[in-house]
CSV table of C-alpha atoms in Angstrom, one decimal:
chain,number,residue,atom,x,y,z
T,1,MET,CA,-111.0,-104.4,-77.2
T,2,PRO,CA,-113.0,-101.6,-78.6
T,3,PHE,CA,-111.3,-98.0,-78.1
T,4,THR,CA,-113.1,-95.4,-75.9
T,5,SER,CA,-111.8,-92.2,-74.7
T,6,ALA,CA,-109.4,-92.7,-71.8
T,7,SER,CA,-109.5,-90.2,-69.1
T,8,VAL,CA,-105.8,-89.7,-67.9
T,9,MET,CA,-105.5,-88.1,-64.6
T,10,SER,CA,-102.9,-87.1,-62.1
T,11,PRO,CA,-103.1,-88.1,-58.5
T,12,GLU,CA,-104.0,-84.5,-57.7
T,13,GLY,CA,-107.4,-84.7,-60.1
T,14,SER,CA,-106.1,-82.6,-63.0
T,15,SER,CA,-106.8,-84.5,-66.2
T,16,SER,CA,-106.1,-84.9,-69.8
T,17,SER,CA,-107.7,-87.3,-72.1
T,18,LEU,CA,-106.4,-89.7,-74.7
T,19,GLY,CA,-109.2,-88.9,-77.0
T,20,PRO,CA,-110.0,-90.1,-80.5
T,21,ALA,CA,-107.5,-87.9,-82.3
T,22,ASP,CA,-104.7,-89.4,-79.8
T,23,HIS,CA,-105.9,-92.9,-80.6
T,24,GLY,CA,-105.8,-92.2,-84.3
T,25,SER,CA,-102.3,-90.7,-84.2
T,26,LEU,CA,-101.3,-93.8,-82.1
T,27,LEU,CA,-102.7,-96.3,-84.5
T,28,ASP,CA,-101.3,-94.5,-87.4
T,29,THR,CA,-97.8,-94.9,-85.7
T,30,CYS,CA,-98.4,-98.7,-85.1
T,31,GLU,CA,-99.6,-99.0,-88.6
T,32,ARG,CA,-96.3,-97.4,-90.1
T,33,ALA,CA,-94.4,-99.7,-87.9
T,34,LEU,CA,-96.1,-102.7,-89.3
T,35,GLY,CA,-95.5,-101.7,-92.8
T,36,ARG,CA,-91.7,-101.4,-91.9
T,37,ALA,CA,-91.7,-104.8,-90.2
T,38,ARG,CA,-93.1,-106.3,-93.1
T,39,GLY,CA,-90.8,-104.7,-95.6
T,40,PHE,CA,-87.6,-105.4,-93.6
T,41,GLN,CA,-88.8,-108.7,-92.2
T,42,ARG,CA,-87.7,-107.9,-88.5
T,43,PRO,CA,-89.4,-106.4,-85.4
T,44,ILE,CA,-90.0,-102.7,-85.6
T,45,LEU,CA,-90.2,-100.5,-82.4
T,46,ALA,CA,-93.1,-98.0,-82.5
T,47,SER,CA,-93.0,-95.0,-80.0
T,48,TRP,CA,-95.7,-92.5,-79.6
T,49,SER,CA,-95.6,-89.4,-77.2
T,50,ARG,CA,-97.8,-86.6,-76.0
T,51,PRO,CA,-97.2,-83.9,-73.2
T,52,LEU,CA,-98.9,-84.8,-69.8
T,53,ASP,CA,-99.4,-83.2,-66.4
T,54,VAL,CA,-98.6,-85.5,-63.6
T,55,GLY,CA,-98.4,-85.2,-60.0
T,56,ASP,CA,-96.0,-87.1,-57.6
T,57,PRO,CA,-94.2,-89.8,-59.6
T,58,VAL,CA,-94.0,-92.0,-56.6
T,59,SER,CA,-97.7,-91.9,-56.4
T,60,VAL,CA,-98.1,-92.8,-60.0
T,61,TRP,CA,-95.6,-95.7,-59.6
T,62,SER,CA,-97.3,-97.1,-56.6
T,63,ARG,CA,-100.5,-97.5,-58.2
T,64,ALA,CA,-99.4,-98.5,-61.9
T,65,ARG,CA,-96.8,-101.3,-60.6
T,66,ARG,CA,-99.7,-103.3,-59.7
T,67,SER,CA,-100.7,-103.8,-63.4
T,68,THR,CA,-97.6,-105.5,-64.3
T,69,GLN,CA,-94.5,-107.8,-63.3
T,70,ARG,CA,-92.0,-105.3,-64.4
T,71,SER,CA,-91.7,-101.9,-63.6
T,72,PHE,CA,-89.1,-99.2,-63.0
T,73,LEU,CA,-89.0,-95.8,-60.7
T,74,TRP,CA,-86.3,-93.3,-60.8
T,75,GLN,CA,-85.8,-89.9,-59.1
T,76,SER,CA,-82.6,-88.4,-59.5
T,77,PRO,CA,-81.0,-85.1,-58.0
T,78,TRP,CA,-78.4,-84.9,-60.7
T,79,ASP,CA,-80.7,-83.3,-63.4
T,80,GLY,CA,-84.0,-83.2,-61.4
T,81,GLY,CA,-85.5,-85.9,-63.5
T,82,SER,CA,-87.9,-88.6,-62.5
T,83,LEU,CA,-89.1,-91.6,-64.6
T,84,VAL,CA,-91.9,-94.1,-64.1
T,85,ALA,CA,-92.0,-97.1,-66.4
T,86,ILE,CA,-94.7,-99.8,-66.5
T,87,GLY,CA,-94.7,-103.0,-68.7
T,88,SER,CA,-92.3,-104.2,-71.1
T,89,ALA,CA,-92.4,-103.7,-75.0
T,90,ARG,CA,-89.2,-105.7,-75.6
T,91,ALA,CA,-86.4,-107.1,-73.1
T,92,LEU,CA,-82.8,-107.0,-73.8
T,93,ARG,CA,-80.6,-109.4,-72.0
T,94,GLY,CA,-76.9,-110.4,-71.8
T,95,ARG,CA,-74.9,-113.0,-69.9
T,96,GLY,CA,-71.3,-113.3,-69.0
T,97,GLU,CA,-68.3,-111.2,-69.5
T,98,HIS,CA,-69.8,-109.1,-72.4
T,99,ARG,CA,-73.3,-108.8,-70.9
T,100,VAL,CA,-73.2,-105.0,-71.2
T,101,ARG,CA,-72.2,-105.2,-74.9
T,102,ALA,CA,-74.8,-107.5,-75.7
T,103,VAL,CA,-77.6,-105.3,-74.3
T,104,ARG,CA,-75.9,-102.3,-76.1
T,105,ASP,CA,-75.9,-104.1,-79.4
T,106,GLY,CA,-79.5,-105.3,-79.1
T,107,TRP,CA,-80.4,-101.7,-78.2
T,108,ARG,CA,-78.7,-100.2,-81.2
T,109,THR,CA,-80.5,-102.7,-83.5
T,110,LEU,CA,-83.9,-102.1,-82.0
T,111,VAL,CA,-83.8,-98.3,-82.4
T,112,LYS,CA,-82.1,-98.3,-85.9
T,113,ASP,CA,-85.5,-98.2,-87.7
T,114,LEU,CA,-87.6,-96.7,-85.0
T,115,VAL,CA,-90.9,-95.2,-86.0
T,116,THR,CA,-92.2,-92.2,-83.9
T,117,GLY,CA,-95.5,-90.5,-83.7
T,118,GLY,CA,-97.5,-87.9,-81.6
T,119,VAL,CA,-96.0,-84.9,-79.9
T,120,ALA,CA,-92.9,-84.9,-77.8
T,121,ALA,CA,-92.7,-82.7,-74.7
T,122,THR,CA,-90.3,-79.9,-74.2
T,123,GLY,CA,-88.5,-78.7,-71.2
T,124,LEU,CA,-87.4,-82.3,-69.9
T,125,PRO,CA,-84.1,-83.3,-68.4
T,126,VAL,CA,-81.6,-84.8,-70.7
T,127,GLY,CA,-82.9,-87.9,-72.7
T,128,GLU,CA,-85.2,-88.2,-75.5
T,129,GLY,CA,-87.4,-90.8,-77.2
T,130,PRO,CA,-88.0,-94.3,-75.9
T,131,LEU,CA,-85.7,-95.3,-73.2
T,132,ALA,CA,-83.9,-98.8,-72.3
T,133,ILE,CA,-84.0,-99.1,-68.5
T,134,GLY,CA,-82.9,-101.7,-66.2
T,135,GLY,CA,-79.3,-102.7,-64.9
T,136,PHE,CA,-76.4,-105.1,-64.4
T,137,SER,CA,-75.3,-107.3,-61.8
T,138,PHE,CA,-71.9,-106.9,-60.0
T,139,ARG,CA,-70.3,-109.9,-61.2
T,140,ALA,CA,-71.6,-111.8,-64.4
T,141,GLU,CA,-71.6,-114.8,-62.6
T,142,ASP,CA,-74.0,-113.9,-59.6
T,143,ALA,CA,-77.3,-113.8,-61.3
T,144,TYR,CA,-76.5,-116.8,-63.5
T,145,GLU,CA,-75.8,-119.0,-60.5
T,146,THR,CA,-78.8,-117.8,-58.3
T,147,GLY,CA,-81.3,-117.1,-60.8
T,148,ARG,CA,-82.9,-114.1,-58.7
T,149,LEU,CA,-82.2,-111.3,-61.3
T,150,PRO,CA,-80.5,-111.7,-64.6
T,151,ASP,CA,-76.9,-110.8,-65.3
T,152,ALA,CA,-78.0,-108.1,-67.5
T,153,LEU,CA,-81.5,-106.9,-68.0
T,154,MET,CA,-82.7,-103.7,-69.6
T,155,TRP,CA,-86.0,-103.3,-71.4
T,156,VAL,CA,-88.2,-100.9,-73.5
T,157,PRO,CA,-91.3,-100.0,-71.3
T,158,ALA,CA,-94.8,-100.2,-72.8
T,159,LEU,CA,-95.4,-97.1,-70.7
T,160,GLN,CA,-93.0,-94.4,-69.8
T,161,ILE,CA,-93.6,-91.1,-68.0
T,162,ARG,CA,-90.7,-88.6,-67.8
T,163,SER,CA,-90.7,-85.4,-65.8
T,164,ALA,CA,-88.8,-82.9,-63.9
T,165,VAL,CA,-89.3,-82.3,-60.1
T,166,PRO,CA,-91.4,-79.6,-59.0
T,167,ALA,CA,-89.8,-76.2,-58.5
T,168,PRO,CA,-89.0,-75.3,-55.0
T,169,GLY,CA,-92.2,-74.4,-53.2
T,170,ALA,CA,-94.4,-76.0,-56.0
T,171,GLU,CA,-94.3,-79.6,-54.3
T,172,GLY,CA,-97.7,-81.5,-54.7
T,173,GLN,CA,-98.6,-79.5,-57.8
T,174,PRO,CA,-98.6,-81.1,-61.2
T,175,VAL,CA,-95.5,-80.7,-63.3
T,176,PRO,CA,-95.0,-81.1,-67.1
T,177,ALA,CA,-94.2,-84.4,-68.2
T,178,GLU,CA,-94.2,-86.6,-71.3
T,179,LEU,CA,-96.3,-89.9,-71.8
T,180,ARG,CA,-94.7,-92.3,-74.1
T,181,LEU,CA,-96.2,-95.6,-75.4
T,182,ASN,CA,-94.1,-98.1,-76.8
T,183,ALA,CA,-94.6,-101.3,-78.7
T,184,VAL,CA,-92.7,-103.8,-81.0
T,185,LEU,CA,-94.5,-104.7,-84.0
T,186,LEU,CA,-94.1,-108.0,-86.0
T,187,HIS,CA,-95.2,-108.8,-89.5
T,188,ASP,CA,-98.4,-110.4,-88.3
T,189,SER,CA,-99.1,-107.9,-85.4
T,190,ASP,CA,-102.6,-106.3,-85.4
T,191,PRO,CA,-101.9,-102.5,-85.0
T,192,GLU,CA,-105.3,-101.7,-84.0
T,193,GLN,CA,-105.3,-104.3,-81.1
T,194,VAL,CA,-101.8,-102.9,-80.1
T,195,ALA,CA,-102.9,-99.3,-80.0
T,196,ASP,CA,-106.1,-100.3,-77.9
T,197,ASN,CA,-104.0,-102.4,-75.4
T,198,LEU,CA,-101.6,-99.3,-75.0
T,199,VAL,CA,-104.5,-97.0,-74.3
T,200,HIS,CA,-106.1,-99.3,-71.9
T,201,LEU,CA,-102.5,-99.6,-70.0
T,202,ALA,CA,-102.4,-95.7,-69.9
T,203,ARG,CA,-105.9,-95.8,-68.3
T,204,LEU,CA,-105.1,-98.3,-65.7
T,205,CYS,CA,-101.9,-96.6,-64.8
T,206,LEU,CA,-102.9,-93.1,-64.8
T,207,THR,CA,-106.5,-93.0,-63.5
T,208,PRO,CA,-106.6,-92.6,-59.6
T,209,ASP,CA,-108.1,-95.5,-57.6
T,210,PRO,CA,-109.5,-93.9,-54.4
T,211,ASP,CA,-110.4,-97.4,-52.9
T,212,ALA,CA,-106.8,-98.9,-53.5
T,213,ASP,CA,-105.1,-95.5,-52.0
T,214,THR,CA,-107.3,-95.8,-49.0
T,215,GLU,CA,-106.3,-99.5,-48.6
T,216,ARG,CA,-102.7,-98.6,-49.0
T,217,ARG,CA,-103.0,-96.1,-46.2
T,218,LYS,CA,-104.7,-98.5,-44.0
T,219,ARG,CA,-102.0,-101.1,-44.2
T,220,ARG,CA,-99.4,-98.6,-43.3
T,221,ASP,CA,-101.4,-97.8,-40.0
T,222,ARG,CA,-101.3,-101.5,-39.0
T,223,PRO,CA,-99.4,-102.8,-36.3
T,224,GLY,CA,-95.5,-103.4,-37.1
T,225,ARG,CA,-94.6,-106.6,-38.4
T,226,THR,CA,-92.2,-108.9,-36.8
T,227,CYS,CA,-88.6,-109.6,-38.2
T,228,HIS,CA,-86.0,-112.0,-37.9
T,229,SER,CA,-82.5,-111.3,-39.1
T,230,THR,CA,-79.5,-113.2,-40.1
T,231,GLU,CA,-75.9,-112.0,-40.8
T,232,LEU,CA,-74.2,-113.6,-43.8
T,233,PRO,CA,-71.6,-114.5,-43.0
T,234,GLY,CA,-71.6,-113.8,-39.1
T,235,ALA,CA,-69.9,-110.9,-37.7
T,236,GLU,CA,-66.9,-112.8,-36.5
T,237,ALA,CA,-66.4,-114.8,-39.6
T,238,TRP,CA,-66.6,-111.4,-41.6
T,239,LYS,CA,-64.1,-109.7,-39.6
T,240,GLY,CA,-61.9,-112.9,-40.3
T,241,LEU,CA,-62.3,-112.3,-43.9
T,242,VAL,CA,-61.3,-108.6,-43.3
T,243,ARG,CA,-58.1,-109.8,-41.7
T,244,GLY,CA,-57.5,-112.5,-44.6
T,245,ALA,CA,-57.9,-109.8,-47.1
T,246,THR,CA,-55.6,-107.2,-45.3
T,247,ASP,CA,-52.8,-110.2,-45.3
T,248,ARG,CA,-53.1,-110.6,-49.2
T,249,ILE,CA,-52.8,-106.9,-49.6
T,250,ARG,CA,-49.6,-106.5,-47.5
T,251,ALA,CA,-48.3,-109.7,-49.4
T,252,GLY,CA,-48.7,-107.6,-52.7
T,253,GLU,CA,-51.4,-109.6,-54.3
T,254,PHE,CA,-53.7,-106.5,-54.8
T,255,GLU,CA,-54.0,-102.9,-53.5
T,256,LYS,CA,-57.6,-102.7,-52.5
T,257,VAL,CA,-60.7,-105.0,-52.0
T,258,VAL,CA,-64.1,-104.1,-51.4
T,259,LEU,CA,-65.7,-106.7,-49.0
T,260,ALA,CA,-69.7,-106.9,-48.6
T,261,ARG,CA,-71.8,-108.6,-46.4
T,262,GLU,CA,-75.5,-109.3,-46.3
T,263,VAL,CA,-78.3,-109.2,-43.8
T,264,ARG,CA,-81.1,-111.3,-44.6
T,265,VAL,CA,-84.7,-110.5,-43.1
T,266,THR,CA,-87.5,-112.5,-42.9
T,267,ALA,CA,-90.6,-110.7,-41.8
T,268,SER,CA,-94.3,-111.9,-40.6
T,269,ALA,CA,-95.8,-110.0,-43.5
T,270,PRO,CA,-94.7,-108.6,-47.0
T,271,PHE,CA,-92.9,-105.3,-46.9
T,272,ASP,CA,-94.8,-102.2,-48.0
T,273,LEU,CA,-92.8,-101.2,-50.9
T,274,PRO,CA,-94.5,-98.0,-51.9
T,275,ALA,CA,-94.0,-96.9,-48.1
T,276,ALA,CA,-90.3,-97.9,-48.0
T,277,VAL,CA,-89.7,-95.7,-51.1
T,278,GLU,CA,-91.5,-92.7,-49.7
T,279,ARG,CA,-89.3,-93.0,-46.4
T,280,MET,CA,-86.1,-93.5,-48.6
T,281,ARG,CA,-86.6,-90.3,-50.4
T,282,GLY,CA,-87.7,-88.3,-47.4
T,283,ALA,CA,-84.6,-89.5,-45.1
T,284,ASN,CA,-82.0,-89.5,-48.0
T,285,PRO,CA,-82.1,-86.0,-49.8
T,286,GLY,CA,-79.5,-85.6,-52.5
T,287,THR,CA,-79.6,-89.4,-53.5
T,288,THR,CA,-81.0,-91.3,-56.6
T,289,VAL,CA,-84.1,-93.3,-55.4
T,290,PHE,CA,-84.7,-96.3,-57.6
T,291,ALA,CA,-86.8,-99.4,-57.7
T,292,VAL,CA,-86.9,-102.2,-60.2
T,293,ASP,CA,-89.9,-104.7,-60.2
T,294,HIS,CA,-89.0,-107.8,-62.0
T,295,GLU,CA,-91.5,-110.8,-61.6
T,296,GLU,CA,-91.5,-111.5,-57.9
T,297,TYR,CA,-88.5,-109.3,-56.8
T,298,THR,CA,-88.1,-105.8,-56.3
T,299,PHE,CA,-84.6,-104.2,-56.1
T,300,LEU,CA,-84.6,-100.8,-54.6
T,301,GLY,CA,-82.4,-98.4,-53.0
T,302,ALA,CA,-81.4,-94.6,-52.3
T,303,THR,CA,-77.7,-94.2,-53.6
T,304,PRO,CA,-75.6,-91.3,-53.2
T,305,GLU,CA,-73.3,-92.5,-56.1
T,306,TYR,CA,-73.5,-92.5,-59.8
T,307,LEU,CA,-71.2,-94.4,-62.3
T,308,VAL,CA,-71.7,-92.2,-65.3
T,309,GLN,CA,-73.9,-89.6,-67.1
T,310,VAL,CA,-73.8,-88.6,-70.7
T,311,GLY,CA,-75.6,-85.6,-72.0
T,312,ASP,CA,-75.1,-83.4,-75.0
T,313,ARG,CA,-71.6,-85.4,-75.4
T,314,THR,CA,-70.5,-84.3,-72.0
T,315,VAL,CA,-69.6,-87.1,-69.5
T,316,HIS,CA,-69.7,-87.2,-65.9
T,317,ALA,CA,-68.4,-89.9,-63.5
T,318,LEU,CA,-68.3,-89.8,-59.7
T,319,GLY,CA,-65.4,-91.2,-57.3
T,320,LEU,CA,-67.1,-91.8,-54.0
T,321,ALA,CA,-64.8,-93.6,-51.8
T,322,GLY,CA,-63.6,-93.1,-48.0
T,323,THR,CA,-66.2,-93.3,-45.3
T,324,THR,CA,-66.6,-92.2,-41.7
T,325,PRO,CA,-69.6,-92.0,-39.4
T,326,ARG,CA,-71.7,-88.8,-38.9
T,327,GLY,CA,-71.3,-87.4,-35.4
T,328,ALA,CA,-74.1,-87.3,-32.8
T,329,THR,CA,-73.3,-83.4,-32.2
T,330,PRO,CA,-72.0,-80.7,-34.7
T,331,GLU,CA,-68.8,-80.7,-33.0
T,332,GLN,CA,-68.4,-84.4,-33.2
T,333,ASP,CA,-69.6,-84.4,-36.8
T,334,GLU,CA,-66.8,-81.9,-37.6
T,335,ALA,CA,-64.2,-84.0,-35.9
T,336,CYS,CA,-65.3,-86.9,-38.2
T,337,GLU,CA,-65.0,-84.8,-41.1
T,338,ARG,CA,-61.6,-83.7,-40.0
T,339,GLU,CA,-60.5,-87.5,-39.6
T,340,LEU,CA,-62.1,-88.3,-43.0
T,341,VAL,CA,-60.2,-85.6,-44.8
T,342,GLY,CA,-56.8,-86.0,-42.9
T,343,SER,CA,-56.7,-89.7,-43.1
T,344,ALA,CA,-53.7,-90.8,-45.4
T,345,LYS,CA,-55.3,-94.4,-45.7
T,346,ILE,CA,-58.7,-92.9,-46.8
T,347,GLN,CA,-57.1,-90.4,-49.1
T,348,HIS,CA,-55.1,-93.3,-50.8
T,349,GLU,CA,-58.3,-95.3,-51.0
T,350,HIS,CA,-60.2,-92.5,-52.6
T,351,GLU,CA,-57.4,-91.7,-55.2
T,352,VAL,CA,-57.2,-95.1,-56.5
T,353,VAL,CA,-60.9,-94.8,-57.6
T,354,VAL,CA,-60.5,-91.3,-58.9
T,355,SER,CA,-57.3,-92.4,-61.0
T,356,MET,CA,-59.2,-95.3,-62.5
T,357,LEU,CA,-62.1,-93.1,-63.6
T,358,ARG,CA,-59.7,-90.6,-65.3
T,359,ASP,CA,-57.9,-93.3,-67.1
T,360,ALA,CA,-60.9,-95.0,-68.2
T,361,LEU,CA,-62.6,-91.7,-69.7
T,362,ALA,CA,-59.5,-90.7,-71.3
T,363,ASP,CA,-60.0,-93.6,-73.9
T,364,SER,CA,-63.1,-91.7,-75.4
T,365,CYS,CA,-63.0,-88.2,-73.9
T,366,THR,CA,-60.9,-85.2,-74.3
T,367,ASP,CA,-60.4,-82.5,-71.6
T,368,VAL,CA,-60.8,-85.1,-68.7
T,369,THR,CA,-60.6,-83.2,-65.4
T,370,ALA,CA,-60.9,-84.2,-61.7
T,371,GLU,CA,-62.2,-81.6,-59.0
T,372,THR,CA,-59.7,-81.0,-56.2
T,373,PRO,CA,-59.7,-81.2,-53.4
T,374,PRO,CA,-62.3,-84.0,-52.9
T,375,GLN,CA,-65.5,-82.8,-51.5
T,376,VAL,CA,-67.1,-84.3,-48.3
T,377,VAL,CA,-70.8,-85.5,-48.9
T,378,LYS,CA,-72.8,-86.0,-45.8
T,379,LEU,CA,-75.6,-88.3,-45.5
T,380,ALA,CA,-77.8,-89.4,-42.8
T,381,ASN,CA,-75.5,-92.1,-41.2
T,382,VAL,CA,-72.1,-91.6,-42.9
T,383,GLN,CA,-69.9,-89.0,-44.8
T,384,HIS,CA,-67.9,-89.7,-47.7
T,385,LEU,CA,-65.2,-88.2,-49.8
T,386,SER,CA,-66.4,-87.3,-53.4
T,387,THR,CA,-64.7,-86.2,-56.5
T,388,LYS,CA,-66.4,-85.4,-59.8
T,389,VAL,CA,-64.5,-86.4,-63.0
T,390,ARG,CA,-65.7,-84.8,-66.3
T,391,GLY,CA,-64.8,-85.2,-69.9
T,392,ARG,CA,-66.1,-84.4,-73.2
T,393,LEU,CA,-66.6,-87.2,-75.8
T,394,ALA,CA,-63.9,-86.8,-78.8
T,395,GLU,CA,-65.2,-85.7,-82.1
T,396,ASP,CA,-64.6,-89.1,-83.7
T,397,SER,CA,-65.9,-91.0,-80.6
T,398,THR,CA,-69.0,-93.1,-81.2
T,399,ALA,CA,-69.1,-94.2,-77.3
T,400,GLY,CA,-72.7,-93.9,-75.5
T,401,VAL,CA,-73.5,-94.4,-72.0
T,402,LEU,CA,-73.5,-98.1,-72.3
T,403,ASP,CA,-70.0,-98.3,-73.7
T,404,LEU,CA,-68.9,-96.1,-70.7
T,405,VAL,CA,-70.8,-98.7,-68.3
T,406,GLU,CA,-68.8,-101.4,-69.8
T,407,ALA,CA,-65.5,-99.7,-69.4
T,408,LEU,CA,-66.1,-98.4,-66.0
T,409,HIS,CA,-68.2,-101.3,-64.0
T,410,PRO,CA,-67.1,-102.4,-61.5
T,411,THR,CA,-64.9,-99.3,-60.4
T,412,PRO,CA,-62.4,-99.8,-57.5
T,413,ALA,CA,-64.9,-98.3,-55.2
T,414,LEU,CA,-67.2,-101.4,-55.5
T,415,GLY,CA,-64.6,-104.3,-56.3
T,416,GLY,CA,-61.2,-103.3,-55.8
T,417,HIS,CA,-57.9,-102.5,-57.5
T,418,PRO,CA,-56.2,-104.1,-59.7
T,419,ARG,CA,-59.7,-105.0,-60.8
T,420,ALA,CA,-58.9,-108.6,-61.9
T,421,GLN,CA,-57.0,-109.7,-58.9
T,422,ALA,CA,-59.5,-108.1,-56.5
T,423,LEU,CA,-62.6,-109.6,-58.2
T,424,SER,CA,-60.8,-113.1,-58.2
T,425,TRP,CA,-60.1,-112.9,-54.3
T,426,LEU,CA,-63.7,-112.0,-53.8
T,427,ALA,CA,-65.1,-114.8,-56.0
T,428,ASP,CA,-63.0,-117.3,-53.8
T,429,ASN,CA,-63.6,-115.9,-50.5
T,430,GLU,CA,-66.7,-113.5,-50.2
T,431,GLY,CA,-69.2,-116.2,-50.4
T,432,LEU,CA,-71.9,-113.9,-51.1
T,433,ASP,CA,-74.5,-113.4,-54.0
T,434,ARG,CA,-74.4,-109.7,-54.4
T,435,SER,CA,-77.0,-110.0,-57.3
T,436,TRP,CA,-77.4,-106.2,-58.4
T,437,TYR,CA,-76.0,-104.8,-55.3
T,438,ALA,CA,-72.9,-102.9,-56.3
T,439,GLY,CA,-74.1,-103.4,-59.8
T,440,VAL,CA,-75.6,-100.4,-61.8
T,441,VAL,CA,-79.1,-99.2,-62.6
T,442,GLY,CA,-80.3,-96.6,-65.0
T,443,TRP,CA,-81.3,-95.8,-68.5
T,444,ALA,CA,-80.2,-95.1,-72.0
T,445,ASP,CA,-81.8,-93.4,-75.0
T,446,ARG,CA,-81.1,-94.0,-78.6
T,447,SER,CA,-78.4,-91.2,-79.0
T,448,GLY,CA,-76.3,-92.7,-76.2
T,449,GLN,CA,-77.2,-90.2,-73.5
T,450,GLY,CA,-78.2,-91.8,-70.2
T,451,GLN,CA,-77.6,-92.0,-66.5
T,452,PHE,CA,-76.5,-95.1,-64.4
T,453,ALA,CA,-76.2,-95.3,-60.6
T,454,VAL,CA,-74.1,-97.4,-58.6
T,455,ALA,CA,-76.5,-99.8,-56.7
T,456,ILE,CA,-75.7,-99.3,-53.0
T,457,ARG,CA,-77.6,-98.7,-50.2
T,458,SER,CA,-80.0,-101.1,-51.6
T,459,ALA,CA,-81.9,-104.1,-50.9
T,460,LEU,CA,-83.4,-107.1,-52.9
T,461,LEU,CA,-87.0,-108.3,-51.7
T,462,ASP,CA,-89.3,-111.0,-52.3
T,463,GLY,CA,-92.4,-110.7,-50.5
T,464,PRO,CA,-91.5,-111.0,-46.8
T,465,THR,CA,-87.9,-111.5,-47.3
T,466,ALA,CA,-85.3,-108.9,-47.9
T,467,SER,CA,-81.5,-109.1,-48.5
T,468,LEU,CA,-79.8,-105.9,-47.4
T,469,TYR,CA,-76.1,-105.2,-48.5
T,470,ALA,CA,-73.3,-103.2,-47.5
T,471,GLY,CA,-69.6,-103.2,-48.0
T,472,CYS,CA,-66.2,-101.6,-47.3
T,473,GLY,CA,-63.0,-100.7,-49.1
T,474,LEU,CA,-60.1,-102.6,-47.6
T,475,VAL,CA,-56.6,-101.6,-47.8
T,476,ALA,CA,-53.4,-102.8,-45.9
T,477,ASP,CA,-54.2,-101.3,-42.6
T,478,SER,CA,-57.9,-101.7,-42.5
T,479,ASP,CA,-59.2,-102.7,-38.8
T,480,PRO,CA,-61.9,-105.4,-38.8
T,481,GLU,CA,-63.9,-103.8,-36.0
T,482,ALA,CA,-64.0,-100.3,-37.5
T,483,GLU,CA,-65.0,-101.9,-40.9
T,484,TYR,CA,-67.6,-104.0,-39.6
T,485,ALA,CA,-69.1,-100.8,-37.6
T,486,GLU,CA,-69.0,-98.9,-40.9
T,487,THR,CA,-71.2,-101.7,-42.5
T,488,CYS,CA,-73.6,-101.4,-39.9
T,489,ALA,CA,-73.9,-97.6,-40.5
T,490,LYS,CA,-74.4,-98.1,-44.2
T,491,LEU,CA,-77.1,-100.7,-43.5
T,492,ARG,CA,-79.2,-98.4,-41.2
T,493,PRO,CA,-80.8,-96.3,-43.9
T,494,MET,CA,-82.3,-99.1,-45.7
T,495,MET,CA,-83.3,-101.0,-42.5
T,496,SER,CA,-85.2,-97.7,-41.4
T,497,ALA,CA,-86.8,-97.5,-44.7
T,498,LEU,CA,-88.2,-101.1,-44.6
T,499,GLY,CA,-89.4,-100.4,-41.0
T,500,ILE,CA,-86.9,-103.1,-39.5
T,501,GLU,CA,-86.1,-102.4,-36.0
């Protein structure tokens, strides 16, 4: 396709143009990558960037995701960063027990001879250059058996936009960001065609479409859809599983296990995913909002929990375990909090998770510390005990964020303790395809920095069908009725986001 200047505009109307100079710089980057691909006889990643002003990342994602079968949205309170990624320059996959390692090795190989061009933006949160984005299932065999989402899928987006959230009082205003266009060049690639295709993608993603925005608003104003819900397993059967698990715990087979359940919803019309994302972030401040589009599936959520963050060789992990409901009044809420903090059962459940995180970080970090006492995190429907664990990568450590994902996932907060025994019991008894629920979602850069969230308070959607998940950590004296009520409270935010009554 012949190149013409592409006007790149934010949703609020401010514009910048990918003009002939940008195209020339992008083409030069692609040509240098082609030369390296021919010289080394292997695929070479080309990555070109330029500063950009953008508006609301969710608005950009809502519009841009229509142009591809693979997209990614990420908004995090941890560092105030946001990421919109569209299309795929190269997929990185893994399967089985060593799936994280396979993705890590593929990523390291791909960026080893990276060719860059353009101008990088400054003042952004941690992370640099092209990113690998995506996630990993809870158990290796889940996605392999069902085929809904892969065991492990990370990819380099064709287009990525990284930005910081607006400063307080500046919401709705354009914010500094970086546009990055990525492509993998082979020995027989046409660099001019590659550059033209990337500019065309930028135009599709960043130029407002008033007609489409108007149609989206009309859809949201239409009468609500009807929904039919099925619990998997049924309530009484699930409570029976709780009793079975606590019997095994008292028998000494394992100390803790996290039992999940699914609510499968079939609606009369497809769910409005951009509207769901907007509801999630409005109703769940302080959570990481994410959405992963992969072919016909979308996995989205608003999670209060992160697995690991790595930036400037500092490592952060979070132990989030122990839950109680929110109270209907301030007095009731305080009473619930006192019960959470004062419960020996909950404190023990929480310490199991924190101890595992400390031990796991000690393998590659020095100065590992855990804050004390645990803090109380209050969300819309529940409150949790939370402990931050911090370390610094040892001078001789080559570990990056994906190495730490492999070491930590799944934590006792998602699977149980000891890990092998708890996961074995779940595989034999839970009877549930968790897919990426209780897995991890996030991103990694070429230097080993990155962020991965624990994918709870989430749902997997396929048109008019949604699978919503929630789980509970069980110990010896867990009560089936109380645990079932806890899962209902944890399901409520996602049901509200999807407009399920």
